[in-house]
Amino acid sequence: TFNIIFRIIDCKKVYTINSGVSLQQHYWDERKGQVGRTHPNAKPLNIKLSKHFFKIEQAVLLLDDEFSIEKLKAILSGKPQVEAPETFQVFADKIIQQMMEANRVGNALVYQTAVNRLITYCGKDVSFEEVNYKLLDQFSHHLITSGLKINSVSNYFRSIRAIYNKAIKLKVVERSYYPFHDISIKSEKTAKRAISKDDITKLMQLHLEVNSTAERSLKCFLLSFYLRGISFTDLAYLKQSNIIGGRVIYKRRKTHKDYSIKLFPEAQVLFEQLQVNGCEYLLPLLPNDALEDNISTKKIIRQFIKTTNKYLKRLSEIAELGSPVTTYTSRHSFGTIAKRLGYSNELIAESLGHEYGNKITNIYLDSFDAEVLDSMHMHVIQ
């Protein structure tokens, strides 16, 4: 007699299950894959085999994408599955991947940086239980002594905390292990990064090599200033289609707020100088087939900002401005110069797309007329 065997093959691994039925070879119907009619107990034996086969199929369907021979064995044996608890990095990677798929690339990169820094410090992946007060306190000390600024440390810890909170909600870790009750996530008030109109004039008067990276960096900075402090990310995404009726119309990536900014001659000239034939974008930074907001495009823009900041720092030293200029200085400077010219906080806030005062009250107030904003805009940049 021969045993009837169920055979499962997965990734070249073979697993066999004995059905508990044995026959002489001539009773087996090879074509139908069942006990032949000539066997005196053919019907009950085939029912037994079908039930066993159905049980295996159910187990395979239950496991779905998580199928493995080991898990199948555990289910069929009736033993409870004991899975290793999900580690911090494995769970964080899943969250980051979900953010990528939802096109939240910016936040995903921030989370990834924080996770990488923590895992590098630990020297290995760690369980959620190991991410305790002692580890986080030592990690914080390590970051600060490494020269990282308080606000950067704060950003890392906010990302780690967000991941931990998500893990608690998804029952990956018990709430009793939450380590942030005694962790103070501090941040410092950002230093003023504005420069005066005279400083901007000093930068404009620098003699720079034509078409050099330094000259292009300065032109991009001035372009941002002339467009009411537009962020360099939004600047990189501008196309000819964003210019409508002498205005730059766009939605800010960070806040999703709509902007309509008058295109004064100062900005128009810079666009013309920086533009390259055949490039759909107003700045020749991204390729025409760029997938906007995906990770590769984000990396191009981050490198663009990093390079620009490097050259702006050098130029601010050459111009003897006293403090380094960055890509964000243009936005601060626009608001500060407007304030020194006597414009109200409300008007400045609206020009920059910020809320000012009581948010509930703001709902009932009309926005400033475009001509009023354009007038202030003109006085700030000219």
Short mmCIF file of C-alpha atoms in Angstrom, two decimals:
data_model
loop_
_atom_site.label_atom_id
_atom_site.label_comp_id
_atom_site.label_asym_id
_atom_site.label_seq_id
_atom_site.Cartn_x
_atom_site.Cartn_y
_atom_site.Cartn_z
CA THR A 1 0.00 0.00 0.00
CA PHE A 2 0.97 3.63 -0.55
CA ASN A 3 0.15 6.72 1.51
CA ILE A 4 -1.82 9.49 -0.20
CA ILE A 5 0.18 12.69 0.31
CA PHE A 6 -0.67 16.35 -0.10
CA ARG A 7 2.36 18.24 -1.40
CA ILE A 8 2.74 22.04 -1.07
CA ILE A 9 5.57 23.84 -2.89
CA ASP A 10 6.51 27.41 -2.04
CA CYS A 11 9.69 29.15 -3.30
CA LYS A 12 11.20 25.75 -4.10
CA LYS A 13 10.48 24.52 -0.56
CA VAL A 14 8.45 21.31 -0.46
CA TYR A 15 6.13 20.45 2.43
CA THR A 16 4.19 17.18 2.53
CA ILE A 17 1.14 16.31 4.62
CA ASN A 18 0.03 12.71 5.12
CA SER A 19 -3.70 12.34 4.51
CA GLY A 20 -3.96 9.27 6.72
CA VAL A 21 -5.30 7.22 3.81
CA SER A 22 -3.30 4.42 2.17
CA LEU A 23 -4.16 2.30 -0.88
CA GLN A 24 -2.87 -0.33 -3.19
CA GLN A 25 -1.70 1.44 -6.34
CA HIS A 26 -4.39 0.03 -8.67
CA TYR A 27 -7.15 1.68 -6.56
CA TRP A 28 -5.83 5.23 -7.25
CA ASP A 29 -7.39 7.15 -10.16
CA GLU A 30 -4.40 9.21 -11.41
CA ARG A 31 -6.46 11.24 -13.91
CA LYS A 32 -9.10 12.39 -11.39
CA GLY A 33 -6.74 12.54 -8.44
CA GLN A 34 -8.99 10.52 -6.18
CA VAL A 35 -9.76 6.99 -4.98
CA GLY A 36 -11.09 4.96 -7.89
CA ARG A 37 -14.65 3.60 -7.97
CA THR A 38 -13.42 0.01 -7.79
CA HIS A 39 -12.36 0.49 -4.13
CA PRO A 40 -15.13 -0.79 -1.79
CA ASN A 41 -14.86 2.38 0.40
CA ALA A 42 -14.24 4.88 -2.42
CA LYS A 43 -16.98 7.35 -1.43
CA PRO A 44 -16.13 7.83 2.30
CA LEU A 45 -12.39 7.91 1.55
CA ASN A 46 -12.84 10.61 -1.13
CA ILE A 47 -14.99 12.65 1.29
CA LYS A 48 -12.22 12.40 3.88
CA LEU A 49 -9.59 13.51 1.35
CA SER A 50 -11.78 16.43 0.16
CA LYS A 51 -12.30 17.67 3.73
CA HIS A 52 -8.56 17.53 4.38
CA PHE A 53 -7.79 19.33 1.11
CA PHE A 54 -10.41 22.00 1.92
CA LYS A 55 -8.78 22.58 5.32
CA ILE A 56 -5.40 23.17 3.63
CA GLU A 57 -6.95 25.57 1.10
CA GLN A 58 -8.59 27.56 3.90
CA ALA A 59 -5.27 27.89 5.71
CA VAL A 60 -3.52 29.08 2.55
CA LEU A 61 -6.23 31.69 1.88
CA LEU A 62 -6.12 32.86 5.50
CA LEU A 63 -2.38 33.50 5.32
CA ASP A 64 -2.69 35.27 1.92
CA ASP A 65 0.41 37.48 1.28
CA GLU A 66 1.98 36.39 4.58
CA PHE A 67 2.11 32.75 3.49
CA SER A 68 5.01 30.59 4.56
CA ILE A 69 5.38 26.85 5.04
CA GLU A 70 6.11 27.39 8.74
CA LYS A 71 2.91 29.40 9.28
CA LEU A 72 0.89 26.84 7.34
CA LYS A 73 2.27 24.06 9.54
CA ALA A 74 1.30 26.01 12.66
CA ILE A 75 -2.30 26.50 11.49
CA LEU A 76 -2.80 22.90 10.36
CA SER A 77 -1.31 21.53 13.58
CA GLY A 78 -3.75 23.64 15.59
CA LYS A 79 -0.94 25.33 17.51
CA PRO A 80 -1.36 29.08 18.13
CA GLN A 81 0.94 31.23 16.02
CA VAL A 82 3.46 33.12 18.07
CA GLU A 83 4.96 35.85 15.91
CA ALA A 84 7.96 37.86 16.89
CA PRO A 85 6.88 41.36 17.94
CA GLU A 86 7.39 44.02 15.28
CA THR A 87 10.58 46.01 15.82
CA PHE A 88 10.79 49.79 15.78
CA GLN A 89 12.55 50.07 12.41
CA VAL A 90 10.37 47.47 10.66
CA PHE A 91 7.20 49.23 11.83
CA ALA A 92 8.59 52.69 11.04
CA ASP A 93 9.53 51.57 7.52
CA LYS A 94 5.92 50.50 6.92
CA ILE A 95 4.60 53.87 8.10
CA ILE A 96 7.13 55.71 5.92
CA GLN A 97 6.18 53.58 2.91
CA GLN A 98 2.50 54.39 3.45
CA MET A 99 3.36 58.10 3.56
CA MET A 100 5.30 57.75 0.31
CA GLU A 101 2.33 56.06 -1.34
CA ALA A 102 0.06 58.87 -0.10
CA ASN A 103 2.47 61.36 -1.70
CA ARG A 104 3.48 62.78 1.69
CA VAL A 105 7.11 62.58 0.64
CA GLY A 106 8.30 65.55 2.70
CA ASN A 107 7.04 64.10 5.99
CA ALA A 108 8.27 60.64 5.00
CA LEU A 109 11.81 61.95 4.52
CA VAL A 110 11.70 63.71 7.91
CA TYR A 111 10.58 60.45 9.59
CA GLN A 112 13.23 58.46 7.71
CA THR A 113 16.01 60.78 8.86
CA ALA A 114 14.92 60.50 12.49
CA VAL A 115 14.64 56.70 12.33
CA ASN A 116 18.02 56.34 10.62
CA ARG A 117 19.66 58.53 13.26
CA LEU A 118 18.17 56.53 16.14
CA ILE A 119 19.02 53.12 14.64
CA THR A 120 22.58 54.29 13.84
CA TYR A 121 22.97 55.42 17.46
CA CYS A 122 21.68 52.07 18.78
CA GLY A 123 23.85 50.09 16.36
CA LYS A 124 20.94 47.73 15.58
CA ASP A 125 17.19 47.57 15.25
CA VAL A 126 15.40 47.70 18.62
CA SER A 127 12.04 46.65 20.02
CA PHE A 128 9.51 49.27 21.07
CA GLU A 129 10.04 48.24 24.69
CA GLU A 130 13.73 49.12 24.33
CA VAL A 131 12.86 52.64 23.16
CA ASN A 132 12.51 53.75 26.79
CA TYR A 133 13.28 56.90 28.76
CA LYS A 134 16.90 55.91 29.37
CA LEU A 135 17.62 55.28 25.68
CA LEU A 136 15.90 58.49 24.53
CA ASP A 137 17.65 60.58 27.17
CA GLN A 138 21.05 59.21 26.09
CA PHE A 139 20.13 59.67 22.43
CA SER A 140 19.22 63.32 23.08
CA HIS A 141 22.52 63.92 24.86
CA HIS A 142 24.39 62.27 21.96
CA LEU A 143 22.67 64.50 19.37
CA ILE A 144 23.36 67.71 21.29
CA THR A 145 27.02 66.86 21.96
CA SER A 146 27.35 66.00 18.25
CA GLY A 147 26.61 69.66 17.49
CA LEU A 148 22.97 69.32 16.46
CA LYS A 149 20.77 72.32 17.21
CA ILE A 150 17.94 72.09 19.72
CA ASN A 151 15.27 72.52 17.03
CA SER A 152 16.75 69.67 14.96
CA VAL A 153 16.75 67.40 18.04
CA SER A 154 13.16 68.44 18.65
CA ASN A 155 12.20 67.48 15.08
CA TYR A 156 13.77 64.03 15.49
CA PHE A 157 11.95 63.40 18.77
CA ARG A 158 8.58 64.56 17.40
CA SER A 159 8.96 62.08 14.53
CA ILE A 160 9.92 59.21 16.87
CA ARG A 161 7.01 60.07 19.17
CA ALA A 162 4.55 60.11 16.25
CA ILE A 163 5.72 56.64 15.18
CA TYR A 164 5.40 55.33 18.75
CA ASN A 165 1.87 56.74 19.07
CA LYS A 166 0.90 55.04 15.81
CA ALA A 167 2.29 51.74 17.09
CA ILE A 168 0.20 52.03 20.28
CA LYS A 169 -2.97 52.67 18.27
CA LEU A 170 -2.28 49.63 16.07
CA LYS A 171 -1.64 47.45 19.17
CA VAL A 172 1.99 46.81 18.20
CA VAL A 173 3.11 47.91 21.67
CA GLU A 174 1.28 48.30 24.96
CA ARG A 175 0.44 51.84 26.05
CA SER A 176 2.14 51.15 29.40
CA TYR A 177 5.54 51.23 27.62
CA TYR A 178 5.02 54.80 26.32
CA PRO A 179 8.32 56.58 27.17
CA PHE A 180 7.48 60.20 26.37
CA HIS A 181 5.66 61.11 29.59
CA ASP A 182 8.96 62.24 31.10
CA ILE A 183 10.65 63.39 27.88
CA SER A 184 10.53 67.13 27.34
CA ILE A 185 10.68 68.01 23.63
CA LYS A 186 12.05 71.54 23.71
CA SER A 187 12.51 73.97 20.87
CA GLU A 188 14.16 77.35 20.59
CA LYS A 189 12.73 80.48 19.08
CA THR A 190 14.18 80.80 15.60
CA ALA A 191 16.67 83.63 15.33
CA LYS A 192 15.67 86.54 13.12
CA ARG A 193 16.90 85.83 9.63
CA ALA A 194 15.87 89.06 7.94
CA ILE A 195 18.21 91.50 6.21
CA SER A 196 17.59 95.13 5.32
CA LYS A 197 16.96 96.70 1.95
CA ASP A 198 20.50 98.09 2.08
CA ASP A 199 21.86 94.57 2.57
CA ILE A 200 19.93 93.37 -0.47
CA THR A 201 21.42 96.26 -2.46
CA LYS A 202 24.93 95.21 -1.31
CA LEU A 203 24.30 91.69 -2.59
CA MET A 204 23.04 93.02 -5.93
CA GLN A 205 26.18 95.15 -6.33
CA LEU A 206 28.54 92.17 -6.04
CA HIS A 207 30.51 91.48 -9.23
CA LEU A 208 29.95 87.80 -9.95
CA GLU A 209 31.02 85.61 -12.85
CA VAL A 210 28.22 85.46 -15.44
CA ASN A 211 26.26 82.17 -15.35
CA SER A 212 28.27 80.93 -12.36
CA THR A 213 26.57 78.97 -9.58
CA ALA A 214 27.09 81.94 -7.26
CA GLU A 215 25.30 84.30 -9.67
CA ARG A 216 22.41 81.86 -10.20
CA SER A 217 22.07 81.36 -6.44
CA LEU A 218 21.83 85.12 -5.88
CA LYS A 219 19.29 85.52 -8.71
CA CYS A 220 17.10 82.77 -7.21
CA PHE A 221 17.29 84.48 -3.81
CA LEU A 222 16.29 87.85 -5.34
CA LEU A 223 13.52 86.18 -7.33
CA SER A 224 12.10 84.72 -4.12
CA PHE A 225 12.24 88.16 -2.49
CA TYR A 226 10.56 89.85 -5.48
CA LEU A 227 7.74 87.27 -5.30
CA ARG A 228 6.83 88.09 -1.68
CA GLY A 229 9.17 85.49 -0.18
CA ILE A 230 7.99 82.49 -2.21
CA SER A 231 9.61 79.28 -0.92
CA PHE A 232 12.34 77.75 -3.06
CA THR A 233 10.31 74.53 -3.35
CA ASP A 234 7.35 76.40 -4.83
CA LEU A 235 9.74 78.43 -7.00
CA ALA A 236 11.22 75.22 -8.44
CA TYR A 237 7.77 73.96 -9.49
CA LEU A 238 6.64 77.14 -11.28
CA LYS A 239 5.82 76.77 -14.98
CA GLN A 240 4.85 79.27 -17.68
CA SER A 241 1.24 78.19 -17.07
CA ASN A 242 1.49 79.69 -13.56
CA ILE A 243 1.82 83.18 -15.06
CA ILE A 244 -1.66 84.47 -15.84
CA GLY A 245 -2.51 88.10 -16.59
CA GLY A 246 0.78 89.44 -15.26
CA ARG A 247 0.44 87.51 -12.00
CA VAL A 248 2.07 84.38 -10.59
CA ILE A 249 -0.75 82.03 -9.56
CA TYR A 250 0.19 78.94 -7.54
CA LYS A 251 -0.76 76.76 -4.58
CA ARG A 252 1.85 76.58 -1.84
CA ARG A 253 3.08 73.02 -1.34
CA LYS A 254 3.43 73.31 2.42
CA THR A 255 0.01 74.78 3.28
CA HIS A 256 -1.99 74.17 0.07
CA LYS A 257 -2.99 77.84 0.21
CA ASP A 258 -3.62 79.68 -3.09
CA TYR A 259 -1.41 82.66 -3.93
CA SER A 260 -1.78 85.39 -6.56
CA ILE A 261 1.32 87.59 -6.74
CA LYS A 262 1.88 90.48 -9.12
CA LEU A 263 4.81 89.87 -11.46
CA PHE A 264 6.81 93.09 -11.27
CA PRO A 265 9.55 93.83 -13.86
CA GLU A 266 12.32 92.94 -11.37
CA ALA A 267 11.07 89.33 -11.17
CA GLN A 268 10.19 89.13 -14.86
CA VAL A 269 13.77 90.02 -15.86
CA LEU A 270 15.22 87.35 -13.57
CA PHE A 271 12.88 84.69 -14.97
CA GLU A 272 14.03 85.60 -18.48
CA GLN A 273 17.70 85.44 -17.47
CA LEU A 274 17.36 82.07 -15.72
CA GLN A 275 15.09 80.34 -18.22
CA VAL A 276 16.46 77.74 -20.65
CA ASN A 277 14.90 76.98 -24.03
CA GLY A 278 12.91 73.76 -24.07
CA CYS A 279 12.48 73.64 -20.29
CA GLU A 280 8.84 73.67 -19.17
CA TYR A 281 9.76 74.97 -15.73
CA LEU A 282 10.64 78.64 -15.26
CA LEU A 283 13.83 77.59 -13.46
CA PRO A 284 15.98 75.03 -15.32
CA LEU A 285 16.11 72.71 -12.34
CA LEU A 286 13.66 69.86 -12.91
CA PRO A 287 13.43 67.74 -16.08
CA ASN A 288 10.24 68.13 -18.12
CA ASP A 289 9.17 64.57 -17.26
CA ALA A 290 9.70 65.04 -13.49
CA LEU A 291 7.12 63.33 -11.29
CA GLU A 292 6.21 66.19 -9.00
CA ASP A 293 6.39 65.58 -5.24
CA ASN A 294 7.94 62.14 -5.58
CA ILE A 295 11.14 61.26 -3.73
CA SER A 296 13.60 61.75 -6.62
CA THR A 297 12.17 65.20 -7.40
CA LYS A 298 12.28 66.13 -3.73
CA LYS A 299 15.96 65.14 -3.60
CA ILE A 300 16.75 67.40 -6.59
CA ILE A 301 15.07 70.35 -4.87
CA ARG A 302 16.74 69.63 -1.52
CA GLN A 303 20.14 69.57 -3.21
CA PHE A 304 19.25 72.82 -5.02
CA ILE A 305 18.41 74.49 -1.70
CA LYS A 306 21.54 73.08 -0.03
CA THR A 307 23.81 74.34 -2.83
CA THR A 308 22.10 77.74 -2.91
CA ASN A 309 22.51 78.14 0.85
CA LYS A 310 26.22 77.32 0.57
CA TYR A 311 26.77 80.08 -2.00
CA LEU A 312 24.50 82.58 -0.24
CA LYS A 313 26.57 82.13 2.90
CA ARG A 314 29.74 82.93 0.95
CA LEU A 315 28.14 85.96 -0.70
CA SER A 316 26.89 87.32 2.62
CA GLU A 317 30.47 87.12 3.94
CA ILE A 318 31.87 88.87 0.86
CA ALA A 319 29.22 91.60 1.18
CA GLU A 320 30.02 91.84 4.93
CA LEU A 321 26.37 91.54 5.98
CA GLY A 322 27.13 90.39 9.52
CA SER A 323 24.88 87.31 9.41
CA PRO A 324 24.61 84.51 6.85
CA VAL A 325 21.82 84.68 4.28
CA THR A 326 19.77 81.54 3.51
CA THR A 327 16.97 80.68 1.12
CA TYR A 328 14.47 81.46 3.91
CA THR A 329 15.92 84.93 4.51
CA SER A 330 14.00 86.31 1.52
CA ARG A 331 10.65 85.55 3.20
CA HIS A 332 11.71 86.97 6.57
CA SER A 333 13.17 90.04 4.88
CA PHE A 334 10.03 90.79 2.88
CA GLY A 335 7.92 90.80 6.05
CA THR A 336 10.46 92.78 8.09
CA ILE A 337 10.96 95.46 5.44
CA ALA A 338 7.18 95.81 5.07
CA LYS A 339 6.89 96.26 8.85
CA ARG A 340 9.61 98.95 8.86
CA LEU A 341 7.74 100.76 6.10
CA GLY A 342 4.75 101.02 8.45
CA TYR A 343 2.44 98.36 7.06
CA SER A 344 0.11 96.56 9.48
CA ASN A 345 0.71 93.07 10.79
CA GLU A 346 -2.60 91.97 9.24
CA LEU A 347 -1.58 93.11 5.77
CA ILE A 348 1.89 91.57 6.06
CA ALA A 349 0.40 88.29 7.33
CA GLU A 350 -1.99 88.08 4.38
CA SER A 351 0.77 88.84 1.89
CA LEU A 352 2.76 85.91 3.30
CA GLY A 353 -0.27 83.64 3.58
CA HIS A 354 -0.28 83.56 7.39
CA GLU A 355 -3.16 83.76 9.83
CA TYR A 356 -3.07 86.79 12.09
CA GLY A 357 -4.90 87.34 15.37
CA ASN A 358 -8.05 85.40 16.23
CA LYS A 359 -8.75 82.70 13.62
CA ILE A 360 -12.49 82.74 14.32
CA THR A 361 -12.61 86.51 13.83
CA ASN A 362 -10.67 86.19 10.59
CA ILE A 363 -13.47 84.08 9.09
CA TYR A 364 -15.78 87.11 9.18
CA LEU A 365 -13.24 89.58 7.77
CA ASP A 366 -12.80 90.17 4.05
CA SER A 367 -9.35 89.64 2.56
CA PHE A 368 -7.42 92.72 1.61
CA ASP A 369 -8.01 93.89 -1.94
CA ALA A 370 -5.34 92.68 -4.38
CA GLU A 371 -4.44 96.31 -5.20
CA VAL A 372 -3.64 96.99 -1.53
CA LEU A 373 -1.33 93.95 -1.39
CA ASP A 374 0.24 94.88 -4.74
CA SER A 375 0.91 98.41 -3.50
CA MET A 376 2.72 97.16 -0.40
CA HIS A 377 4.56 94.58 -2.51
CA MET A 378 5.82 97.30 -4.85
CA HIS A 379 7.06 99.55 -2.02
CA VAL A 380 8.94 96.67 -0.36
CA ILE A 381 10.89 95.57 -3.45
CA GLN A 382 11.47 98.90 -5.25
#
